[in-house]
């Protein structure tokens, strides 16, 4: 069964491994070569994702093996509609796990995390070359607006106190808080 959770610094190798597969895929699409500089940047960026409050990494796992990831940036992004948005610069699911529940598990967790951060929308900026990701996000309710794909988050009748206030006091180094959401993430202002 595929599950999703928030990654911590202890997940560095799994996140780096998945991110390197994404980079290779994108370089293949653009017909570019991977360089030593790109690998070094990947290593630094991966550690930054796992240790900063400006990002949240979500892993999809099957039998304790990472099969997908999503990176959420929690800075201030204005949605194309009203209210703040959370940006997803990277989403990757291993090819053999596409068409399974891995993509849906990531999208459900992204929506929970984004709501906790006070966002009203989740945005992807997708290269037209990445047809696989375009199909994934449109299949999960995102709509294209230029090259940005955006989904408005539903809060139901009323937002809960946690939706409005975010997660308080969770340890960023811990695996996750009680709901499996990012701890101490900065909410968009």
GROMACS .gro file of C-alpha atoms in nm:
model
  189
    1UNK     CA    1   0.000   0.000   0.000
    2UNK     CA    2   0.131   0.344  -0.092
    3UNK     CA    3   0.134   0.609   0.180
    4UNK     CA    4   0.264   0.966   0.198
    5UNK     CA    5   0.447   1.147   0.474
    6UNK     CA    6   0.659   1.452   0.541
    7UNK     CA    7   1.029   1.398   0.480
    8UNK     CA    8   1.294   1.496   0.736
    9UNK     CA    9   1.671   1.539   0.722
   10UNK     CA   10   1.693   1.162   0.784
   11UNK     CA   11   1.539   1.107   0.439
   12UNK     CA   12   1.822   1.286   0.254
   13UNK     CA   13   1.932   0.979   0.053
   14UNK     CA   14   1.579   0.890  -0.059
   15UNK     CA   15   1.500   1.251  -0.156
   16UNK     CA   16   1.834   1.290  -0.339
   17UNK     CA   17   1.777   0.963  -0.524
   18UNK     CA   18   1.428   1.061  -0.640
   19UNK     CA   19   1.540   1.416  -0.727
   20UNK     CA   20   1.829   1.283  -0.933
   21UNK     CA   21   1.581   1.071  -1.134
   22UNK     CA   22   1.370   1.382  -1.197
   23UNK     CA   23   1.676   1.581  -1.307
   24UNK     CA   24   1.784   1.303  -1.544
   25UNK     CA   25   1.432   1.288  -1.690
   26UNK     CA   26   1.420   1.665  -1.748
   27UNK     CA   27   1.769   1.669  -1.899
   28UNK     CA   28   1.668   1.387  -2.134
   29UNK     CA   29   1.364   1.591  -2.244
   30UNK     CA   30   1.579   1.895  -2.315
   31UNK     CA   31   1.865   1.690  -2.466
   32UNK     CA   32   2.116   1.844  -2.225
   33UNK     CA   33   2.400   1.670  -2.044
   34UNK     CA   34   2.428   1.643  -1.667
   35UNK     CA   35   2.735   1.821  -1.534
   36UNK     CA   36   2.933   1.794  -1.212
   37UNK     CA   37   2.804   2.140  -1.124
   38UNK     CA   38   2.443   2.020  -1.163
   39UNK     CA   39   2.511   1.727  -0.929
   40UNK     CA   40   2.671   1.957  -0.669
   41UNK     CA   41   2.375   2.196  -0.690
   42UNK     CA   42   2.139   1.901  -0.652
   43UNK     CA   43   2.313   1.792  -0.332
   44UNK     CA   44   2.297   2.140  -0.178
   45UNK     CA   45   1.939   2.199  -0.288
   46UNK     CA   46   1.826   1.864  -0.146
   47UNK     CA   47   1.973   1.942   0.195
   48UNK     CA   48   1.819   2.290   0.187
   49UNK     CA   49   1.476   2.143   0.114
   50UNK     CA   50   1.501   1.919   0.419
   51UNK     CA   51   1.638   2.174   0.666
   52UNK     CA   52   1.465   2.502   0.587
   53UNK     CA   53   1.122   2.620   0.693
   54UNK     CA   54   1.072   2.763   0.344
   55UNK     CA   55   1.015   2.417   0.192
   56UNK     CA   56   0.829   2.102   0.275
   57UNK     CA   57   0.915   1.770   0.110
   58UNK     CA   58   0.651   1.500   0.090
   59UNK     CA   59   0.744   1.140   0.016
   60UNK     CA   60   0.522   0.868  -0.128
   61UNK     CA   61   0.637   0.526  -0.006
   62UNK     CA   62   0.551   0.167  -0.076
   63UNK     CA   63   0.679  -0.091   0.172
   64UNK     CA   64   0.912   0.173   0.326
   65UNK     CA   65   1.071   0.249  -0.014
   66UNK     CA   66   1.040   0.602  -0.152
   67UNK     CA   67   0.860   0.598  -0.488
   68UNK     CA   68   0.770   0.966  -0.529
   69UNK     CA   69   0.820   1.315  -0.392
   70UNK     CA   70   0.666   1.659  -0.398
   71UNK     CA   71   0.838   1.980  -0.288
   72UNK     CA   72   0.622   2.266  -0.163
   73UNK     CA   73   0.757   2.619  -0.135
   74UNK     CA   74   0.585   2.807   0.141
   75UNK     CA   75   0.687   3.162   0.058
   76UNK     CA   76   0.436   3.420  -0.057
   77UNK     CA   77   0.285   3.338  -0.393
   78UNK     CA   78  -0.026   3.514  -0.506
   79UNK     CA   79  -0.277   3.278  -0.656
   80UNK     CA   80  -0.416   3.365  -0.994
   81UNK     CA   81  -0.753   3.384  -0.819
   82UNK     CA   82  -0.787   3.532  -0.474
   83UNK     CA   83  -0.570   3.455  -0.175
   84UNK     CA   84  -0.222   3.312  -0.123
   85UNK     CA   85  -0.089   3.004  -0.301
   86UNK     CA   86   0.174   2.739  -0.232
   87UNK     CA   87   0.405   2.658  -0.523
   88UNK     CA   88   0.514   2.304  -0.614
   89UNK     CA   89   0.839   2.336  -0.812
   90UNK     CA   90   0.904   1.959  -0.815
   91UNK     CA   91   0.684   1.652  -0.832
   92UNK     CA   92   0.823   1.311  -0.924
   93UNK     CA   93   0.686   0.958  -0.918
   94UNK     CA   94   0.901   0.669  -1.034
   95UNK     CA   95   0.777   0.551  -1.378
   96UNK     CA   96   0.679   0.205  -1.252
   97UNK     CA   97   0.454   0.367  -0.988
   98UNK     CA   98   0.270   0.605  -1.217
   99UNK     CA   99  -0.091   0.507  -1.258
  100UNK     CA  100  -0.094   0.375  -0.900
  101UNK     CA  101  -0.212   0.555  -0.588
  102UNK     CA  102   0.129   0.726  -0.546
  103UNK     CA  103   0.030   1.040  -0.736
  104UNK     CA  104  -0.303   1.067  -0.555
  105UNK     CA  105  -0.133   1.014  -0.217
  106UNK     CA  106   0.106   1.302  -0.290
  107UNK     CA  107  -0.174   1.532  -0.405
  108UNK     CA  108  -0.387   1.461  -0.097
  109UNK     CA  109  -0.092   1.532   0.136
  110UNK     CA  110  -0.001   1.847  -0.060
  111UNK     CA  111  -0.355   1.980  -0.012
  112UNK     CA  112  -0.344   1.909   0.363
  113UNK     CA  113  -0.007   2.077   0.403
  114UNK     CA  114  -0.106   2.377   0.189
  115UNK     CA  115  -0.422   2.428   0.393
  116UNK     CA  116  -0.220   2.415   0.715
  117UNK     CA  117   0.003   2.687   0.572
  118UNK     CA  118  -0.301   2.906   0.506
  119UNK     CA  119  -0.289   2.874   0.128
  120UNK     CA  120  -0.602   2.879  -0.080
  121UNK     CA  121  -0.440   2.737  -0.393
  122UNK     CA  122  -0.162   2.505  -0.501
  123UNK     CA  123   0.036   2.604  -0.812
  124UNK     CA  124   0.262   2.415  -1.051
  125UNK     CA  125   0.476   2.585  -1.314
  126UNK     CA  126   0.514   2.308  -1.570
  127UNK     CA  127   0.729   2.295  -1.880
  128UNK     CA  128   0.519   2.199  -2.184
  129UNK     CA  129   0.787   1.936  -2.252
  130UNK     CA  130   0.687   1.752  -1.934
  131UNK     CA  131   0.369   1.594  -2.074
  132UNK     CA  132   0.362   1.326  -1.803
  133UNK     CA  133   0.333   1.586  -1.526
  134UNK     CA  134   0.074   1.786  -1.719
  135UNK     CA  135  -0.140   1.471  -1.738
  136UNK     CA  136  -0.085   1.397  -1.366
  137UNK     CA  137  -0.189   1.738  -1.242
  138UNK     CA  138  -0.486   1.783  -1.475
  139UNK     CA  139  -0.603   1.436  -1.369
  140UNK     CA  140  -0.596   1.556  -1.007
  141UNK     CA  141  -0.814   1.863  -1.058
  142UNK     CA  142  -0.560   2.131  -1.157
  143UNK     CA  143  -0.647   2.370  -1.437
  144UNK     CA  144  -0.401   2.536  -1.674
  145UNK     CA  145  -0.362   2.913  -1.667
  146UNK     CA  146  -0.084   2.975  -1.919
  147UNK     CA  147   0.200   2.747  -1.809
  148UNK     CA  148   0.081   2.756  -1.448
  149UNK     CA  149  -0.155   2.484  -1.329
  150UNK     CA  150  -0.355   2.584  -1.025
  151UNK     CA  151  -0.612   2.419  -0.798
  152UNK     CA  152  -0.833   2.600  -0.549
  153UNK     CA  153  -0.842   2.422  -0.214
  154UNK     CA  154  -1.177   2.338  -0.061
  155UNK     CA  155  -1.219   2.407   0.309
  156UNK     CA  156  -1.580   2.296   0.330
  157UNK     CA  157  -1.826   2.512   0.524
  158UNK     CA  158  -1.577   2.660   0.770
  159UNK     CA  159  -1.203   2.656   0.807
  160UNK     CA  160  -1.084   2.488   1.123
  161UNK     CA  161  -0.866   2.673   1.373
  162UNK     CA  162  -0.569   2.468   1.253
  163UNK     CA  163  -0.641   2.562   0.889
  164UNK     CA  164  -0.643   2.930   0.987
  165UNK     CA  165  -0.347   2.929   1.224
  166UNK     CA  166  -0.109   2.669   1.081
  167UNK     CA  167   0.085   2.415   1.282
  168UNK     CA  168   0.225   2.553   1.606
  169UNK     CA  169   0.529   2.426   1.791
  170UNK     CA  170   0.605   2.114   1.588
  171UNK     CA  171   0.971   2.012   1.572
  172UNK     CA  172   1.098   2.042   1.211
  173UNK     CA  173   1.343   1.760   1.281
  174UNK     CA  174   1.072   1.518   1.388
  175UNK     CA  175   0.910   1.286   1.138
  176UNK     CA  176   0.577   1.470   1.145
  177UNK     CA  177   0.319   1.616   1.374
  178UNK     CA  178   0.007   1.425   1.480
  179UNK     CA  179  -0.165   1.482   1.144
  180UNK     CA  180   0.146   1.410   0.936
  181UNK     CA  181   0.179   1.775   0.838
  182UNK     CA  182   0.490   1.988   0.816
  183UNK     CA  183   0.603   2.131   1.145
  184UNK     CA  184   0.699   2.495   1.189
  185UNK     CA  185   0.641   2.595   0.830
  186UNK     CA  186   0.616   2.959   0.746
  187UNK     CA  187   0.271   3.059   0.634
  188UNK     CA  188   0.230   3.297   0.337
  189UNK     CA  189   0.173   3.655   0.457
   0.00000   0.00000   0.00000
